[in-house]
Short mmCIF file of C-alpha atoms and ligand atoms in Angstrom, two decimals:
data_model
loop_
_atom_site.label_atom_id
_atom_site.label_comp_id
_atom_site.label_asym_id
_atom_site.label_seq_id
_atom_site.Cartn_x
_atom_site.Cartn_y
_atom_site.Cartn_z
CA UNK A 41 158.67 120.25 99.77
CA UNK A 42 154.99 120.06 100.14
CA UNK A 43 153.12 121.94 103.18
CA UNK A 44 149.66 122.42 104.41
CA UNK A 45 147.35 125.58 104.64
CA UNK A 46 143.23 126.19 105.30
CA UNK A 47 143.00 128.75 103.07
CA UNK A 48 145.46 129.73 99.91
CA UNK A 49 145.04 133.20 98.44
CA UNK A 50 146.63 134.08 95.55
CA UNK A 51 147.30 137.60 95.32
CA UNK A 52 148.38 140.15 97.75
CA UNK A 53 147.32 143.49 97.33
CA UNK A 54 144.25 145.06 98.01
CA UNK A 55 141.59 142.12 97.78
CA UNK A 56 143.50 139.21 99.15
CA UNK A 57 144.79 141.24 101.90
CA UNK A 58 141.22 142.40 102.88
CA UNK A 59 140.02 138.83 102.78
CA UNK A 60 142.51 137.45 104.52
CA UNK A 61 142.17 140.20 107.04
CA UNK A 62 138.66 139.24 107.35
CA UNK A 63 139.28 136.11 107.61
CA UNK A 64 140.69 136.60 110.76
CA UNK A 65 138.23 139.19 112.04
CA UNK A 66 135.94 136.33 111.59
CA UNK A 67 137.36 134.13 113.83
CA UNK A 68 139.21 131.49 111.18
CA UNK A 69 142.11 130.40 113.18
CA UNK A 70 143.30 127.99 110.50
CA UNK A 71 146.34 128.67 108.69
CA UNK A 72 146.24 131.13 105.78
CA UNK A 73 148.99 131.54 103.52
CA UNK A 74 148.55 134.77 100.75
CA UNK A 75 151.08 133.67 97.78
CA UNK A 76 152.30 136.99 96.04
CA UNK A 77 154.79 136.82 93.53
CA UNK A 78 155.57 140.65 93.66
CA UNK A 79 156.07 142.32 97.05
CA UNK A 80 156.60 145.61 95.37
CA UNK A 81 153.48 145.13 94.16
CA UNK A 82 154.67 147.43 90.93
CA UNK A 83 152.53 146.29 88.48
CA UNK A 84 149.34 145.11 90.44
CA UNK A 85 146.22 147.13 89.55
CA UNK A 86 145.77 148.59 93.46
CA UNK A 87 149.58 150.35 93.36
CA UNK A 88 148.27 152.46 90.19
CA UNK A 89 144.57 153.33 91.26
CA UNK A 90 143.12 156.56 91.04
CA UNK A 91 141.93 155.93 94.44
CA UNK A 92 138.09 156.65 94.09
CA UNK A 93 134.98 156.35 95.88
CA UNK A 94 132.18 157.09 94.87
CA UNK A 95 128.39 155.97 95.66
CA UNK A 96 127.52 156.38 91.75
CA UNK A 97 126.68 153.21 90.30
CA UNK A 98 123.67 151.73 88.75
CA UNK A 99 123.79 148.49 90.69
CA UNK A 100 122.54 148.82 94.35
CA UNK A 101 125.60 146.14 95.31
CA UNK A 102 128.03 148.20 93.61
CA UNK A 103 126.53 151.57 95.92
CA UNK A 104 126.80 148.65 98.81
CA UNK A 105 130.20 147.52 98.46
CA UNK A 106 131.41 151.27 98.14
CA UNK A 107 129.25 152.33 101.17
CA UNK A 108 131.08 149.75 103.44
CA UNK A 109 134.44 151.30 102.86
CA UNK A 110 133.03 154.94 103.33
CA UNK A 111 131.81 153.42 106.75
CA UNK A 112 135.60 152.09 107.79
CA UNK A 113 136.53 155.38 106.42
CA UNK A 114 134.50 157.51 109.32
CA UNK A 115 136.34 155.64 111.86
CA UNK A 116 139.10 153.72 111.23
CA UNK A 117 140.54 153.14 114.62
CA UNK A 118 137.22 150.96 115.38
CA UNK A 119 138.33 148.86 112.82
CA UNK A 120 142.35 149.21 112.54
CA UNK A 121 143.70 150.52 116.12
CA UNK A 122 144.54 154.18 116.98
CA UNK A 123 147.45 154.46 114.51
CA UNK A 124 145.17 154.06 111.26
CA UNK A 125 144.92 157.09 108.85
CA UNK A 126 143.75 157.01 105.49
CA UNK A 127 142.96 160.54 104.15
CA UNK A 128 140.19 161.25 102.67
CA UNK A 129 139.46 164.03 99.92
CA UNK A 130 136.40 164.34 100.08
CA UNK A 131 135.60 166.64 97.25
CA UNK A 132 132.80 164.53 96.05
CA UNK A 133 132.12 163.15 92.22
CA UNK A 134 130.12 164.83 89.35
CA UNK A 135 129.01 162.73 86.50
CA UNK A 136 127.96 164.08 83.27
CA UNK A 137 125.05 163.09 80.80
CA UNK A 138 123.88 164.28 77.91
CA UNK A 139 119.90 164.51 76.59
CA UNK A 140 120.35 161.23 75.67
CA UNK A 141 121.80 160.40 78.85
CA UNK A 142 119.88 162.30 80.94
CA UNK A 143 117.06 159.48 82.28
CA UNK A 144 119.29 156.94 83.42
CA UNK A 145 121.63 159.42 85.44
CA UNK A 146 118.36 160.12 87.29
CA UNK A 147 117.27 157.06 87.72
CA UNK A 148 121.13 155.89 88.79
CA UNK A 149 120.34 159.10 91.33
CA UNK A 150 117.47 157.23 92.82
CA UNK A 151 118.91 154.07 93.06
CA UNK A 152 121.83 156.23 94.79
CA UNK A 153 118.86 158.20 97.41
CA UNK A 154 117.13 155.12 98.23
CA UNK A 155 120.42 153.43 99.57
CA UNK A 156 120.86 156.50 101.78
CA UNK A 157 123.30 158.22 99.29
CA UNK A 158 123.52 162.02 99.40
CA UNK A 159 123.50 162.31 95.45
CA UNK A 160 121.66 165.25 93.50
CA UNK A 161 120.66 166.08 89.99
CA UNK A 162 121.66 169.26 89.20
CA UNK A 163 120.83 171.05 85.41
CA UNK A 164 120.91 174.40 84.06
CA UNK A 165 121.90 177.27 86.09
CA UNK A 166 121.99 174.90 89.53
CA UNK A 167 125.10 173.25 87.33
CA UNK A 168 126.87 176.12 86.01
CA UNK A 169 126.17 178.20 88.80
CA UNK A 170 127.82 175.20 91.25
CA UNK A 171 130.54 174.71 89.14
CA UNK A 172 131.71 177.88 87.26
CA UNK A 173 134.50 176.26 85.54
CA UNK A 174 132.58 174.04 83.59
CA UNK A 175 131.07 174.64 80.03
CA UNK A 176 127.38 173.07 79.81
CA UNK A 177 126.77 172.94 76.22
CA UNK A 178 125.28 169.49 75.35
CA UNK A 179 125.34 168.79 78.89
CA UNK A 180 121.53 167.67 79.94
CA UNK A 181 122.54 166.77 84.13
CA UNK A 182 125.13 166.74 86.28
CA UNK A 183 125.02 163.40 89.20
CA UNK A 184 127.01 165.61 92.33
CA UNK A 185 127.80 163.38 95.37
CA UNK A 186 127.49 165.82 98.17
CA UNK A 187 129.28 164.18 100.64
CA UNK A 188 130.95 160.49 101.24
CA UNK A 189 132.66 160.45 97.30
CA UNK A 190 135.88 161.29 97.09
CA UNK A 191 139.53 159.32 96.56
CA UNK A 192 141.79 157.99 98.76
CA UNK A 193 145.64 156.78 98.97
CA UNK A 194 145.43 153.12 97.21
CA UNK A 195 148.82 151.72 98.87
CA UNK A 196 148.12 153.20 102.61
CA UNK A 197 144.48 151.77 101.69
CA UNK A 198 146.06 148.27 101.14
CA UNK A 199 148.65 148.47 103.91
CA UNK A 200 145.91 148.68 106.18
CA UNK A 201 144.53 145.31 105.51
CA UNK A 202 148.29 144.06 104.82
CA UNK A 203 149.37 145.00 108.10
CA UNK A 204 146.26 144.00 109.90
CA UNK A 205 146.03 140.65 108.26
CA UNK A 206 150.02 139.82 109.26
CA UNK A 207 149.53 141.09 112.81
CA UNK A 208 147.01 138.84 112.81
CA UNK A 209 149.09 135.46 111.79
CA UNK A 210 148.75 134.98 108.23
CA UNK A 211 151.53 134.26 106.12
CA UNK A 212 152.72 136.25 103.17
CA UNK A 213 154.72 134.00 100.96
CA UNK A 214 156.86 135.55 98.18
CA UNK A 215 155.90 133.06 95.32
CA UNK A 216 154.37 132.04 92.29
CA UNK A 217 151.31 129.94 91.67
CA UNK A 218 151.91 128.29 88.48
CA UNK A 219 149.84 125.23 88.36
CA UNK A 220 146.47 123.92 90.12
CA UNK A 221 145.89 120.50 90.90
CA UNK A 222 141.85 119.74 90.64
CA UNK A 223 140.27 116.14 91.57
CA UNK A 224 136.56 115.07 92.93
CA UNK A 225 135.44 118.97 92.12
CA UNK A 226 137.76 120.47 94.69
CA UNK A 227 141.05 121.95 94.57
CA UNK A 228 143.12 120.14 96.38
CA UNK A 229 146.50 121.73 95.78
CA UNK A 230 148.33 124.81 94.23
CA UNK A 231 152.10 124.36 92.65
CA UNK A 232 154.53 126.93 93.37
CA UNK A 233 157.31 128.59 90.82
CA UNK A 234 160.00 127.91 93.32
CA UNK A 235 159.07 124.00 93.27
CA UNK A 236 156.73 123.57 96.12
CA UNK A 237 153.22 122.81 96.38
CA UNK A 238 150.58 123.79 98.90
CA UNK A 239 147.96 121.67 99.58
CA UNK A 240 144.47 123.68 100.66
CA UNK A 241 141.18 123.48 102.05
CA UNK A 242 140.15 126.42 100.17
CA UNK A 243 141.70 128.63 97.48
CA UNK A 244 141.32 132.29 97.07
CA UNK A 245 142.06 133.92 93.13
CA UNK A 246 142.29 137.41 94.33
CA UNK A 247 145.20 137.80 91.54
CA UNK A 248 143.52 140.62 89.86
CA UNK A 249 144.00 141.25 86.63
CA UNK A 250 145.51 138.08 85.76
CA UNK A 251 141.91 136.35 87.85
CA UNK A 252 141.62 134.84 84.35
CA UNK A 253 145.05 133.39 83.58
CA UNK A 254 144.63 131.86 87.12
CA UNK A 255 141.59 130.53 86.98
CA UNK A 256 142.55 128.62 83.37
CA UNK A 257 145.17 126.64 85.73
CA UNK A 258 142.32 124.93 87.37
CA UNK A 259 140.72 124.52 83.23
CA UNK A 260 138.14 127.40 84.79
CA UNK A 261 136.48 130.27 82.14
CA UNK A 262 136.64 133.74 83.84
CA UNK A 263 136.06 135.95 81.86
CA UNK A 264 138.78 138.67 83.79
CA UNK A 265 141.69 140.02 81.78
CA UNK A 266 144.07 142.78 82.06
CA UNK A 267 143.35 146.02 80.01
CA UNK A 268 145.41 149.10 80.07
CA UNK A 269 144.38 152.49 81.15
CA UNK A 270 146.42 155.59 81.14
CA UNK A 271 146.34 158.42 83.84
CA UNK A 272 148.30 161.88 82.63
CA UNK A 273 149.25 164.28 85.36
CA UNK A 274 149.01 167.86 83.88
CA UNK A 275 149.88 171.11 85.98
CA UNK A 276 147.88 174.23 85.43
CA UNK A 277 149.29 177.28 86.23
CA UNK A 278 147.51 179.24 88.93
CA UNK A 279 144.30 177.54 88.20
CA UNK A 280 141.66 178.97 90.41
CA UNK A 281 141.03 177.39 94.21
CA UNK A 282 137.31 176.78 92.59
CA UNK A 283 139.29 174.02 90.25
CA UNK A 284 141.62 172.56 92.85
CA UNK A 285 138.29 171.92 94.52
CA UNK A 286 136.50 170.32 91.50
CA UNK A 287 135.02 166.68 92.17
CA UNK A 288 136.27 163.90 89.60
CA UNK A 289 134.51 164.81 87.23
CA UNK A 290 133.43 162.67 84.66
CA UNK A 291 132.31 164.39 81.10
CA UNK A 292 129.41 162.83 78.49
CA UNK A 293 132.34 162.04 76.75
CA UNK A 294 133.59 159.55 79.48
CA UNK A 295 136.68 161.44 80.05
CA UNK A 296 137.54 162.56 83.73
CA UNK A 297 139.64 164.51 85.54
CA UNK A 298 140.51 165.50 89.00
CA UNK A 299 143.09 167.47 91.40
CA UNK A 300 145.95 165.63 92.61
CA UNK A 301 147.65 167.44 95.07
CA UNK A 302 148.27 171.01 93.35
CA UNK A 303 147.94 169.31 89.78
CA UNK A 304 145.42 167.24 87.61
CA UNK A 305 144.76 164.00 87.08
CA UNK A 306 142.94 163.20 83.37
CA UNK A 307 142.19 160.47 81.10
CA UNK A 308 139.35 157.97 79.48
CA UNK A 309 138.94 154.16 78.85
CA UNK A 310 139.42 153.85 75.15
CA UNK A 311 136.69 152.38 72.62
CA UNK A 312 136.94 148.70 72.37
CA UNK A 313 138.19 148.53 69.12
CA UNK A 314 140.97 150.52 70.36
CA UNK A 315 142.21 148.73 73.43
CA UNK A 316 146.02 148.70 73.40
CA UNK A 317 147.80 145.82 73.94
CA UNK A 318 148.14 144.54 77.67
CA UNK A 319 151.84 143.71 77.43
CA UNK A 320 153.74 145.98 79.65
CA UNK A 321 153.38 149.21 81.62
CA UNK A 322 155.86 151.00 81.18
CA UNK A 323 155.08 152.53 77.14
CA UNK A 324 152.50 155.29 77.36
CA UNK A 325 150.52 156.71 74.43
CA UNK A 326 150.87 160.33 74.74
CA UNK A 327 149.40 160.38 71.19
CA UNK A 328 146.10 159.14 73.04
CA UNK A 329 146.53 162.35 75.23
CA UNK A 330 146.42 164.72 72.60
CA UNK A 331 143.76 163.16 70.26
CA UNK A 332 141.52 161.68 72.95
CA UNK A 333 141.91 163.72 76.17
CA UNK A 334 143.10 167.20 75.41
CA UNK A 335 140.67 168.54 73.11
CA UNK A 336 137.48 167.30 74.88
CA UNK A 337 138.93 168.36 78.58
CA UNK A 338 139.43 171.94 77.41
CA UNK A 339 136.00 172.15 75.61
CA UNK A 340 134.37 171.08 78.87
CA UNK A 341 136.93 172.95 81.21
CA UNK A 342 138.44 175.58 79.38
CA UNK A 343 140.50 176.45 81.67
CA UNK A 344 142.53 173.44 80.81
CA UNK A 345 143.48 174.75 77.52
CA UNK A 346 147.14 175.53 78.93
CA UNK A 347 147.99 172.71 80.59
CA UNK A 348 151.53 170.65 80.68
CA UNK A 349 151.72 167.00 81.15
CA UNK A 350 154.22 166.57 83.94
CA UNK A 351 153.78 162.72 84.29
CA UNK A 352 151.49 159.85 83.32
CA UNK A 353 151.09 155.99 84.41
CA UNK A 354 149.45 153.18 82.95
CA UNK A 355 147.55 150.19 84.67
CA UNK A 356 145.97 147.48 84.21
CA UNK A 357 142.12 147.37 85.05
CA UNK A 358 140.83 143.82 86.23
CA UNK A 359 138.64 143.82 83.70
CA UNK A 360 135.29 141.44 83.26
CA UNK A 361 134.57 141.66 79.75
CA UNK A 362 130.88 140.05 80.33
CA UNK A 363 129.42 142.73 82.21
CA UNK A 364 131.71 145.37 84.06
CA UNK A 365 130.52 143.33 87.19
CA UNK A 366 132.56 141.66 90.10
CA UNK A 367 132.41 138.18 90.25
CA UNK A 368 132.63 136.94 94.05
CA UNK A 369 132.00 133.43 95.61
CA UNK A 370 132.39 130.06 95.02
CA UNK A 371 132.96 128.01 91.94
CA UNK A 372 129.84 125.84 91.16
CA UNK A 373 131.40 122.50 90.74
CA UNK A 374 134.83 123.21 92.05
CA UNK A 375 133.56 124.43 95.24
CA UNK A 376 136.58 125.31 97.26
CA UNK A 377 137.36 127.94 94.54
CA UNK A 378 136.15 131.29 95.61
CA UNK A 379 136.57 134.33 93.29
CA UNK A 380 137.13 137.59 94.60
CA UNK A 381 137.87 139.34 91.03
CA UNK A 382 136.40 141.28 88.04
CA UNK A 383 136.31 144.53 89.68
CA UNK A 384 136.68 146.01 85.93
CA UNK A 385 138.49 149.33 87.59
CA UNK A 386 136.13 150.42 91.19
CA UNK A 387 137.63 148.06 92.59
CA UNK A 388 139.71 149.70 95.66
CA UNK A 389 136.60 150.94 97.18
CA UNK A 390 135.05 147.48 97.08
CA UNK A 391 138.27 145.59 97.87
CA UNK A 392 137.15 146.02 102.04
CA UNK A 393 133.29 144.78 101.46
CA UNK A 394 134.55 142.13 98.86
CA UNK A 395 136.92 140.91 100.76
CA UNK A 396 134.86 140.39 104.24
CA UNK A 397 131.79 138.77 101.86
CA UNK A 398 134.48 135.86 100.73
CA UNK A 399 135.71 135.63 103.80
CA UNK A 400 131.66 135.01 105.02
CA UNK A 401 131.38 133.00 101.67
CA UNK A 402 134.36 130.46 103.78
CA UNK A 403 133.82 130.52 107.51
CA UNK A 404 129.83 130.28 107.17
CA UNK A 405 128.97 129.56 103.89
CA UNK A 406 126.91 132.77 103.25
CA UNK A 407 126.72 136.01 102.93
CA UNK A 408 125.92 138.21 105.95
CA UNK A 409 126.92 141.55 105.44
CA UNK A 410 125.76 142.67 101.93
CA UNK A 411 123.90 139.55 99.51
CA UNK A 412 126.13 139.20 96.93
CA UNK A 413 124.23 136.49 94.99
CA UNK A 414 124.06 138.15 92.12
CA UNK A 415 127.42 138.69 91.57
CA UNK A 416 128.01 134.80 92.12
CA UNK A 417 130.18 133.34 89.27
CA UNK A 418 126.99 131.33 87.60
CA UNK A 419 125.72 133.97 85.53
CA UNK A 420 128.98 133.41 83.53
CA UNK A 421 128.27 130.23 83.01
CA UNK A 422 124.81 131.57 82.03
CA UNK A 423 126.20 133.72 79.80
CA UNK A 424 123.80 136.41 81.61
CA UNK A 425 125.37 139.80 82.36
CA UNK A 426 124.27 141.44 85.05
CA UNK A 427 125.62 145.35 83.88
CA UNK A 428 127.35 148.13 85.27
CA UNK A 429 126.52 151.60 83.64
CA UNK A 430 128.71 153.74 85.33
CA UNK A 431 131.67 152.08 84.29
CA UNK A 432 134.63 155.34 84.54
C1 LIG B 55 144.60 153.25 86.26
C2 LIG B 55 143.66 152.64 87.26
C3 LIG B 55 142.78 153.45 87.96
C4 LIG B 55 141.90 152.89 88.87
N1 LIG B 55 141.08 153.72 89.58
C5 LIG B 55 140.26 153.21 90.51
C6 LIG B 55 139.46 154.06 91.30
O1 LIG B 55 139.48 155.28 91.14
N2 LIG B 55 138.67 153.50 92.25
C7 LIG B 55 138.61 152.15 92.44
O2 LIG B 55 137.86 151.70 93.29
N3 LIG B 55 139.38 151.31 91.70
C8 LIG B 55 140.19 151.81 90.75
N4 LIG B 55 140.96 150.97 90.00
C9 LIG B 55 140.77 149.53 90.13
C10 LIG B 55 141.41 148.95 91.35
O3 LIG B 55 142.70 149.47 91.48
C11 LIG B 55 141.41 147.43 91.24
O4 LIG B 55 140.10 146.96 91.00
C12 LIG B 55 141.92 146.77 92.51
O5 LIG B 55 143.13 147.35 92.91
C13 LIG B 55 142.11 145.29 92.28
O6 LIG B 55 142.80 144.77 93.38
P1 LIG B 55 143.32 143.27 93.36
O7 LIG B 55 143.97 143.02 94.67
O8 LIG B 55 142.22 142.37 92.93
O9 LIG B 55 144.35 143.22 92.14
P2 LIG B 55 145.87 143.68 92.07
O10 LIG B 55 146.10 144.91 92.82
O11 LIG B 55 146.27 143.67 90.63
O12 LIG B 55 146.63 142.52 92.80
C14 LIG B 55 146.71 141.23 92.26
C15 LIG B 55 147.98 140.62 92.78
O13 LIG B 55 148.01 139.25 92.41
C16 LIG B 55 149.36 138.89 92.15
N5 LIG B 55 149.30 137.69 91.32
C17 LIG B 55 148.65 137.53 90.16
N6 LIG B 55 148.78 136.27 89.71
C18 LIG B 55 149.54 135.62 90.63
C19 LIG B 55 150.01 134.28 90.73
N7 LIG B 55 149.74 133.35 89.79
N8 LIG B 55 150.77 133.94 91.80
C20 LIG B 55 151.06 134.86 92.76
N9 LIG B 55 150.64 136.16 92.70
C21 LIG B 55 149.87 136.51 91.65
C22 LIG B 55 149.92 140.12 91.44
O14 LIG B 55 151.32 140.16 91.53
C23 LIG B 55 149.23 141.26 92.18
O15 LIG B 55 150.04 141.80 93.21
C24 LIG B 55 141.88 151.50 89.08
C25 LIG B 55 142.78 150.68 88.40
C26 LIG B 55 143.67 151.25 87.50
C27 LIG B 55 144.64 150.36 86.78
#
């Protein structure tokens, strides 16, 4: 059976539900058909997000992206009807540097001020005296969002756009894209695991982290892959109100924590050479808790020396391995293939601004709201990285 659609996105959580929301918002009336092959969405990056945002980043379109979805977040009816609600903790994000570190956390702060972000520099007693829980040694500056940084609920974030994109008429078909059929630089055609084909004007690879794997169908280098992360949940027993009020906080070390509810929520990305395998979810390295986590959380917050792990998760980031970066718009020579992908684990927060850019990038041809250009997919073929330093 072979059908028709204006727009194919592959994927269905967070950023091919926000595009195709956008889409709409935009006035495309053509048909737009998201292809998901998991409606439980169990193992797609957005279903095991921490949830953060935060205006810390180095690169001003990073602090843009994230600023859009603070912006929804002050008034969500305006955007999503009367029923929307999305809490937001607002508790703000502290990021740690050492001496070494110290210069380019200030100058990430400025970047941060002159895009209207509320972010100071705190050192010395300002730090200590702000945060009583935390030990300072070796710690040079503190980066303290004082207001819009916080986390949110990932799958009510996502069921927003879900649910606004199907009230809206687009189809949500439970299927696989398995094969992409590519002629005269466009694709013209995406084959399905149940034995159908769609035929498109434009194709979306919002598929996360598996943007690579898709993107191979089509004989494409993106340079996206899945790589795991663990999150442990620990409980501390009546830890002071202070603590349950701590921003994420992210130590020199790179590991971070933050209060979840009446618990904790800790962990760090590994070091490259020890990235574990991305072949299932459901194995967790408690080992990695104890050697990489533990001790350094409890020198920085001592109060966390008597802890309990009551849970953990793992999940993949959507990882760009070039530069940390996103990679949104169109393929250079196939030109109906827009990317919406590389988010390399912020990207929940950007998933709104991201999404609404592609869906510019197909109704106009360009980019209204935020000028993404930089984060088009040539510099991969360049081979020039554009970085991300506060990569968490
Ligand atoms: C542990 C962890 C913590 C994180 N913390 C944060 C945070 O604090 N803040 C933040 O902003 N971001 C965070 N992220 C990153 C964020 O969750 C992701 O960047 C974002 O959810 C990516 O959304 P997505 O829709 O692109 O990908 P996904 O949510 O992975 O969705 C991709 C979808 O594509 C589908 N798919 C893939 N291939 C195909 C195919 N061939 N055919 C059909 N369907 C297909 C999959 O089934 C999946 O549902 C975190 C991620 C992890 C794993």
């Amino acid at each position: 059976m072979s059908e028709r659609a204006d727009v194919v996105i592959v994927g269905g959580a967070v950023m091919g539900s926000a595009t195709a929301f956008f889409l709409r918002r935009l006035g495309h009336t053509g048909r737009i058909v998201v292809v998901e092959r998991d409606p439980t969405y169990r193992d797609a990056s957005t279903a095991r997000s921490a949830g953060g945002v935060r205006q810390q980043f180095s690169t001003p379109e990073n602090i843009r992206l994230s600023q859009f979805t603070l912006d929804l977040l002050a008034d969500l009816s305006a955007t999503f009807g009367g029923e929307a609600a999305v809490p937001f903790q607002e508790n703000g994000y502290l990021i740690l540097a050492s001496g070494e570190g110290r210069d380019v956390l200030a100058r990430n702060v400025e970047t941060q001020c002159s895009l209207g972000a509320d972010t100071v520099l705190l050192e010395g007693a300002a730090l200590s005296g702000r945060f009583p829980w935390l030990v300072t040694d070796g710690v040079a500056a503190g980066a303290f969002g004082t207001r819009r940084e916080g986390w949110i609920d990932p799958m009510l974030w996502m069921g927003l756009f879900r649910a606004g994109a199907r009230d809206q008429g687009v189809t949500y078909l439970h299927d696989e894209v398995v094969s992409l059929a590519v002629a005269g630089g466009r694709i013209e055609s995406v084959g399905l695991g149940s034995g159908g084909r769609i035929a498109c004007g434009a194709l979306v690879n919002a598929a996360g982290p598996w943007a690579g794997a898709l993107a191979r169908l089509a004989g494409i280098a993106l340079p996206v892959e899945p790589r795991k992360r663990y999150i442990y949940v620990v409980d501390r027993r009546e830890a002071p109100e202070a603590l349950h009020r701590a921003p994420l906080t992210v130590d020199t070390s790179g590991i971070f924590f933050r209060p979840e509810g009446r618990r904790f929520i800790t962990g760090i990305s590994p070091e490259e050479a020890e990235e574990p395998p991305a072949v299932d979810l459901e194995s967790i390295d408690h080992g990695f808790f104890e050697s990489a986590v533990w001790p350094g959380l409890a020198a920085r917050v001592p109060l966390f020396e008597e802890i309990k792990v009551v849970g953990a998760w793992a999940g993949y980031y959507d990882y760009n391995t070039l530069d940390q970066n996103a990679v949104i718009g169109p393929h250079p020579e196939v030109r109906n293939f827009y990317f919406c992908n590389g988010f390399s684990g912020h990207g929940l927060q950007q998933a709104a601004a991201a999404g609404r850019a592609t869906a510019e990038l197909i109704t106009t041809g360009r980019f209204a709201t935020i000028d993404l250009a930089r984060f088009g997919y040539e510099r991969i073929g360049l081979g020039a990285p554009l970085f991300e330093e506060n990569v968490i």
